[in-house]
PDB file of C-alpha atoms in Angstrom:
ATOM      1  CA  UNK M 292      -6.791  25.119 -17.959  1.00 75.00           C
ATOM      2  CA  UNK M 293     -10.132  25.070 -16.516  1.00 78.00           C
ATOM      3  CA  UNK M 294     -10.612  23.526 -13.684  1.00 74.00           C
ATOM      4  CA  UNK M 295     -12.826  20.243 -14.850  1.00 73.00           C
ATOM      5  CA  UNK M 296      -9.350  19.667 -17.048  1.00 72.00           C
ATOM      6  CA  UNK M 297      -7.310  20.367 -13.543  1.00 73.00           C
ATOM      7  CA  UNK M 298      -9.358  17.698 -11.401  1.00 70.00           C
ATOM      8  CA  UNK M 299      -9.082  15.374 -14.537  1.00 72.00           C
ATOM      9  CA  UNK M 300      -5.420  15.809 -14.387  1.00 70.00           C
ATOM     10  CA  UNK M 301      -4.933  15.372 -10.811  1.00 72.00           C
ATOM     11  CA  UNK M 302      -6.937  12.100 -10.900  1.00 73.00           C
ATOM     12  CA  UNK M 303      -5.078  10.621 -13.995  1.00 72.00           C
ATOM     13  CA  UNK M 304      -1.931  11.349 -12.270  1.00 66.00           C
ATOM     14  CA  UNK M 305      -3.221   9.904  -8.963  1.00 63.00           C
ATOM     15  CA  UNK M 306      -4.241   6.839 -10.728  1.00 65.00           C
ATOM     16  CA  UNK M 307      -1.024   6.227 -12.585  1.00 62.00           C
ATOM     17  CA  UNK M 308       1.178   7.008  -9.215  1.00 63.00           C
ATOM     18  CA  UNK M 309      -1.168   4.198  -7.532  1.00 60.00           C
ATOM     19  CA  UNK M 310      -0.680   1.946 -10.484  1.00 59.00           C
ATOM     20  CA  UNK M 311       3.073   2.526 -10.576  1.00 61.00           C
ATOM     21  CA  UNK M 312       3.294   2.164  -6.573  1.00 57.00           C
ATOM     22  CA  UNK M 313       1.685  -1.209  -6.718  1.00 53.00           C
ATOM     23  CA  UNK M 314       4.271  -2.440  -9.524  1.00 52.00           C
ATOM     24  CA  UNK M 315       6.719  -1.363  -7.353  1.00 47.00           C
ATOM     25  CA  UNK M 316       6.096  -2.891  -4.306  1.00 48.00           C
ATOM     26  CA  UNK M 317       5.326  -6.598  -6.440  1.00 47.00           C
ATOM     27  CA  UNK M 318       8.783  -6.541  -8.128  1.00 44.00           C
ATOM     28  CA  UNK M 319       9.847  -6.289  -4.573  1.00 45.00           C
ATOM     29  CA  UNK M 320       8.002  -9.095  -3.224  1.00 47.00           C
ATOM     30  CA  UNK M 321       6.963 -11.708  -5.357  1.00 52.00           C
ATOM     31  CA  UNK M 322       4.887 -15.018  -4.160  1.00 51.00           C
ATOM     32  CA  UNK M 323       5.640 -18.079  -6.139  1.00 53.00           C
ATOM     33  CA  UNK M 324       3.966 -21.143  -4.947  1.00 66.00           C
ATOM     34  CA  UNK M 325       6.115 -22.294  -1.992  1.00 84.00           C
ATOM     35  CA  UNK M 326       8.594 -19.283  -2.155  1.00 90.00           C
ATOM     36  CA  UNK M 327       8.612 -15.220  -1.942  1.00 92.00           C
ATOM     37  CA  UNK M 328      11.221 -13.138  -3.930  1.00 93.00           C
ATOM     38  CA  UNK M 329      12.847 -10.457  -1.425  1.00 92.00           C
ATOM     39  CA  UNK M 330      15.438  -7.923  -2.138  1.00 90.00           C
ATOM     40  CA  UNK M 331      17.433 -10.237  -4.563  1.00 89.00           C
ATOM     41  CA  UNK M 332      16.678 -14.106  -2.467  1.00 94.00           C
ATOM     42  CA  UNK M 333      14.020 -16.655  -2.974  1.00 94.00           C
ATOM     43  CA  UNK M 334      12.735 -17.702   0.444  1.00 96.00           C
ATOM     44  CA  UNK M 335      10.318 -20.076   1.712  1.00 95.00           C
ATOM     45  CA  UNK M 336       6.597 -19.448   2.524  1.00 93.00           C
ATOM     46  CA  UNK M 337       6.463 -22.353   4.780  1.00 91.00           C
ATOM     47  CA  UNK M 338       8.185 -23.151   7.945  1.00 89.00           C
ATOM     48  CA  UNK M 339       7.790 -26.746   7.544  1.00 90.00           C
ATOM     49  CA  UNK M 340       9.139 -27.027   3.906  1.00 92.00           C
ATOM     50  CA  UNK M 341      11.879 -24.702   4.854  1.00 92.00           C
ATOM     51  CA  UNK M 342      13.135 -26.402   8.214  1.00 90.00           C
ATOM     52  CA  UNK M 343      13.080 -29.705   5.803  1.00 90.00           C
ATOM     53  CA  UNK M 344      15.009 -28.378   3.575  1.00 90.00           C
ATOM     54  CA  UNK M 345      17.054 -27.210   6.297  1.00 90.00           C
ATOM     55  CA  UNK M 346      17.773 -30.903   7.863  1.00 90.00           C
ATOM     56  CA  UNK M 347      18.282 -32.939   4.341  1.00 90.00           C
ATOM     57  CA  UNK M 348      21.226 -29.899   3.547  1.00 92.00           C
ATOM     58  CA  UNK M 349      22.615 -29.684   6.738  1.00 90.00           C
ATOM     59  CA  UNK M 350      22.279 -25.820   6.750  1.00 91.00           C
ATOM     60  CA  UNK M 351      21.089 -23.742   9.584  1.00 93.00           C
ATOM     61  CA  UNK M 352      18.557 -21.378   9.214  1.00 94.00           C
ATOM     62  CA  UNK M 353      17.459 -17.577   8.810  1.00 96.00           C
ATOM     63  CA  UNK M 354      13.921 -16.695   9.581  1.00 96.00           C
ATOM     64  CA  UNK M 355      12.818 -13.710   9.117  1.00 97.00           C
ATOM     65  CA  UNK M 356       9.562 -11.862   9.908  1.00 96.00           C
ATOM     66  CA  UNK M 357       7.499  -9.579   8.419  1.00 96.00           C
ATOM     67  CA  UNK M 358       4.793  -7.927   7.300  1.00 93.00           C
ATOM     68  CA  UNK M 359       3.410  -6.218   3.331  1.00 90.00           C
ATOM     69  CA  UNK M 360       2.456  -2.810   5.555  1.00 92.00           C
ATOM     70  CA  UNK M 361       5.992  -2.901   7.438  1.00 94.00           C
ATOM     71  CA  UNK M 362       7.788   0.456   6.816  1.00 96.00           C
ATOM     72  CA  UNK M 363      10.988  -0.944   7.950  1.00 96.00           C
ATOM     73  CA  UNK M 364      10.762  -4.323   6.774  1.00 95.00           C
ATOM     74  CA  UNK M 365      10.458  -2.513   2.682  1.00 95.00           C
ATOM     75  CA  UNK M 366      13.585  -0.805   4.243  1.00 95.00           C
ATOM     76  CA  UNK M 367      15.469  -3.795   5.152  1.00 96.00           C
ATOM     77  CA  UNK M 368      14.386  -6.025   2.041  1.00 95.00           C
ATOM     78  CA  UNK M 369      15.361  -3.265   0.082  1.00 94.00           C
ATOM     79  CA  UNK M 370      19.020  -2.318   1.314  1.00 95.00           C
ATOM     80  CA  UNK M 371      19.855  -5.266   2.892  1.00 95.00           C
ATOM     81  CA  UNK M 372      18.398  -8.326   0.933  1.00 94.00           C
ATOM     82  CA  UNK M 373      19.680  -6.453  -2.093  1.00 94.00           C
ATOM     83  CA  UNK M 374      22.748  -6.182  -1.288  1.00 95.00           C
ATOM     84  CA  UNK M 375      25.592  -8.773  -3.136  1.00 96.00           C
ATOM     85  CA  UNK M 376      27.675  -9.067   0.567  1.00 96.00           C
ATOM     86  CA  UNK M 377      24.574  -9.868   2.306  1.00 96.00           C
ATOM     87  CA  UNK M 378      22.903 -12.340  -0.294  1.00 95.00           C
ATOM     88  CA  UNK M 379      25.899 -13.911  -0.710  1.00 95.00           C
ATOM     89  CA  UNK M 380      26.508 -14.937   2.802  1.00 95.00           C
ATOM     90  CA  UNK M 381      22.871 -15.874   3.367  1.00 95.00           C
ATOM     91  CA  UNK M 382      22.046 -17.908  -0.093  1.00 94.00           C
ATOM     92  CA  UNK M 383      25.518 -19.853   0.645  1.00 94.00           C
ATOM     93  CA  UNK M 384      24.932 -20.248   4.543  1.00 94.00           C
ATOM     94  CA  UNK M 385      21.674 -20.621   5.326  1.00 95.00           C
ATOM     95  CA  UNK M 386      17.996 -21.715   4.484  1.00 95.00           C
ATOM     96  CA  UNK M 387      15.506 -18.781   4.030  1.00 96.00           C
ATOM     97  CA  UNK M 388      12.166 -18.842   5.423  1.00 96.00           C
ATOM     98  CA  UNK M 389      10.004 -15.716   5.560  1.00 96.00           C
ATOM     99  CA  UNK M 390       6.926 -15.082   7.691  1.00 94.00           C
ATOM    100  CA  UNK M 391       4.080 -13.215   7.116  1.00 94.00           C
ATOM    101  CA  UNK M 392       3.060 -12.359  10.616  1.00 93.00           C
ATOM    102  CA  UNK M 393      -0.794 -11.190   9.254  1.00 89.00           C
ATOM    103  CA  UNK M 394      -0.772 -15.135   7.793  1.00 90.00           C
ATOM    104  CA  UNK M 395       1.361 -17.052  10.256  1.00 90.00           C
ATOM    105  CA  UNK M 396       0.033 -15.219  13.508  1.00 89.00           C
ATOM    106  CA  UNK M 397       0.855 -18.796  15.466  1.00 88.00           C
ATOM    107  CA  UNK M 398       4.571 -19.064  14.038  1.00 89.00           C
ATOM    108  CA  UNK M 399       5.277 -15.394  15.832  1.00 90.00           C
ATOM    109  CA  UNK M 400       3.725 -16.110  18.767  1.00 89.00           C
ATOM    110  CA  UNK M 401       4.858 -19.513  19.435  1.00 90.00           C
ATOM    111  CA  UNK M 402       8.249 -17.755  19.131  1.00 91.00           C
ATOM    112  CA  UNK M 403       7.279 -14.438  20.932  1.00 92.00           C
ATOM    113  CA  UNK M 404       7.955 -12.288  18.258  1.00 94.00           C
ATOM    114  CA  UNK M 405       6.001  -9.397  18.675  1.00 92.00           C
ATOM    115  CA  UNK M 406       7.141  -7.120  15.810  1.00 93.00           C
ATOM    116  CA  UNK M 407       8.648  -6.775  12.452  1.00 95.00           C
ATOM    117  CA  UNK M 408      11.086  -6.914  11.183  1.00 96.00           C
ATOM    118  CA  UNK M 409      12.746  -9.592  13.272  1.00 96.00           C
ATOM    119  CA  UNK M 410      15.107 -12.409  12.591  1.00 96.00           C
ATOM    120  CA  UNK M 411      16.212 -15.578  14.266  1.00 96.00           C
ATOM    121  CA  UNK M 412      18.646 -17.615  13.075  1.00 95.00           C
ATOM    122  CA  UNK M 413      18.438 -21.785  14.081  1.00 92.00           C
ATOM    123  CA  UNK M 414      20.742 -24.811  13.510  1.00 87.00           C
ATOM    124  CA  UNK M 415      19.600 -26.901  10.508  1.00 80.00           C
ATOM    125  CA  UNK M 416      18.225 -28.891  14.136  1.00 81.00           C
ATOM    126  CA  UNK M 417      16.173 -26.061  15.262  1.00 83.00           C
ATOM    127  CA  UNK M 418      18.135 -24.932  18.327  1.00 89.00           C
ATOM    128  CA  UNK M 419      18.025 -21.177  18.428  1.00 92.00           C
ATOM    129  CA  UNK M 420      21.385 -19.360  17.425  1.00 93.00           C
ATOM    130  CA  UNK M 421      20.801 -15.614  18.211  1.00 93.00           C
ATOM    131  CA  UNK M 422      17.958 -12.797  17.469  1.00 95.00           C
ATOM    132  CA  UNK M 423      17.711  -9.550  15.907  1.00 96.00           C
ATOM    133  CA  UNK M 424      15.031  -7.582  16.793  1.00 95.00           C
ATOM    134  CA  UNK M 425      13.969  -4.486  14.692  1.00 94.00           C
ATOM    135  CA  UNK M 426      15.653  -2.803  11.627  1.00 96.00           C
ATOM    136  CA  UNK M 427      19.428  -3.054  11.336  1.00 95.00           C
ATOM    137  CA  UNK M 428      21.431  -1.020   9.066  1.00 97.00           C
ATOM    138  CA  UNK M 429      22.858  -3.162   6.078  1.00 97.00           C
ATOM    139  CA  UNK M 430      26.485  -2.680   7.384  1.00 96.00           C
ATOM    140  CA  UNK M 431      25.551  -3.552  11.430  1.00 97.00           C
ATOM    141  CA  UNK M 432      23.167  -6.816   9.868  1.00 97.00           C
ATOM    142  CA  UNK M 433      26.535  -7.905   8.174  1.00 96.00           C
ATOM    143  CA  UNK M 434      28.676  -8.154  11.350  1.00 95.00           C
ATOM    144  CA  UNK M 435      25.632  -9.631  12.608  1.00 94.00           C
ATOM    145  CA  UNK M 436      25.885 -12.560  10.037  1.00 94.00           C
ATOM    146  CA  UNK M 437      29.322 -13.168  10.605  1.00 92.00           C
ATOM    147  CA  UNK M 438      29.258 -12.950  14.291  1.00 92.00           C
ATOM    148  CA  UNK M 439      26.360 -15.616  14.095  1.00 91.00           C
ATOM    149  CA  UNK M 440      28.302 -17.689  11.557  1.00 88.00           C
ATOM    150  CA  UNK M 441      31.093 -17.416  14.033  1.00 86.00           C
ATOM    151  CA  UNK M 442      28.984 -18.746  16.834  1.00 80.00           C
ATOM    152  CA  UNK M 443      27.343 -21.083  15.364  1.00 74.00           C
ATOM    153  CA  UNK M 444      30.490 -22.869  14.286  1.00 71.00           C
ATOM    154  CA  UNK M 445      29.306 -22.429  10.249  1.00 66.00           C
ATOM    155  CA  UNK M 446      32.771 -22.170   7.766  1.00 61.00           C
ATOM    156  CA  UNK M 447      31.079 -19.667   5.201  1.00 63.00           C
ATOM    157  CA  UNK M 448      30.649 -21.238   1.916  1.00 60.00           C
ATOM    158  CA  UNK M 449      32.670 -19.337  -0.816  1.00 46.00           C
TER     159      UNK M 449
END
């Protein structure tokens, strides 16, 4: 192989590992109008439409921060939002609302978060429940859940 067939190679490959990469990472996270596809849940873009949603339900709520460049956030959505014990709990518990702390800089500072990933669960009022700060290991973020169900007085719907 000469080496003008080598570097055409190498870039073809480059190009189709970039294209593949991208597809990747959007059939991980998908925006659709008011809501973003993580792991295997739907949540809401917007705080506002999510915390109403929240009140006319009467469900409390998970918010959860992140960012597209966030190592451990792609961790987390992958492992833990994926997996059936964990969407279970949260699509029968809870409202989802996911921030975008590049695009909703005020809703992480008004609530001093200061780094991704990070999650807060609230009553469907808004009064905080607990925090988790940082990446969480799929099997620690379910005791998590259940300890904050516990708390929070929330029967887990089946």
């Amino acid at each position: 192989m000469t080496p003008a067939n080598k570097l055409i190679s190498i870039i073809i490959l480059g190009m189709a590992l970039f294209l593949i990469a991208n597809w990747w990472q959007d059939s991980l996270s998908k925006t659709e109008g008011d809501f973003i596809k993580l792991g295997g849940l739907s949540f809401y873009t917007s705080i506002d439409k999510g915390t109403e949603h929240a009140k006319n339900l009467s469900k409390p709520i998970f918010l959860y921060f992140r960012s597209e460049t966030c190592e451990w956030c792609i961790k987390f959505e992958e492992e833990s939002l994926s997996d059936k014990k964990v969407m279970d709990i949260l699509s029968k518990n809870f409202i989802l609302i996911s921030i975008d702390t590049f695009k909703q800089k005020n809703v992480a500072s008004n609530l001093n978060v200061r780094s991704t990933p990070y999650m807060i669960f609230f009553t469907k009022d808004g009064e905080e429940i607990s925090r988790i700060p940082g990446y969480i290991p799929t099997d620690e973020f379910l005791v998590k859940l259940n300890e904050t169900l516990e708390s929070a007085k929330i029967s887990p719907n089946s």
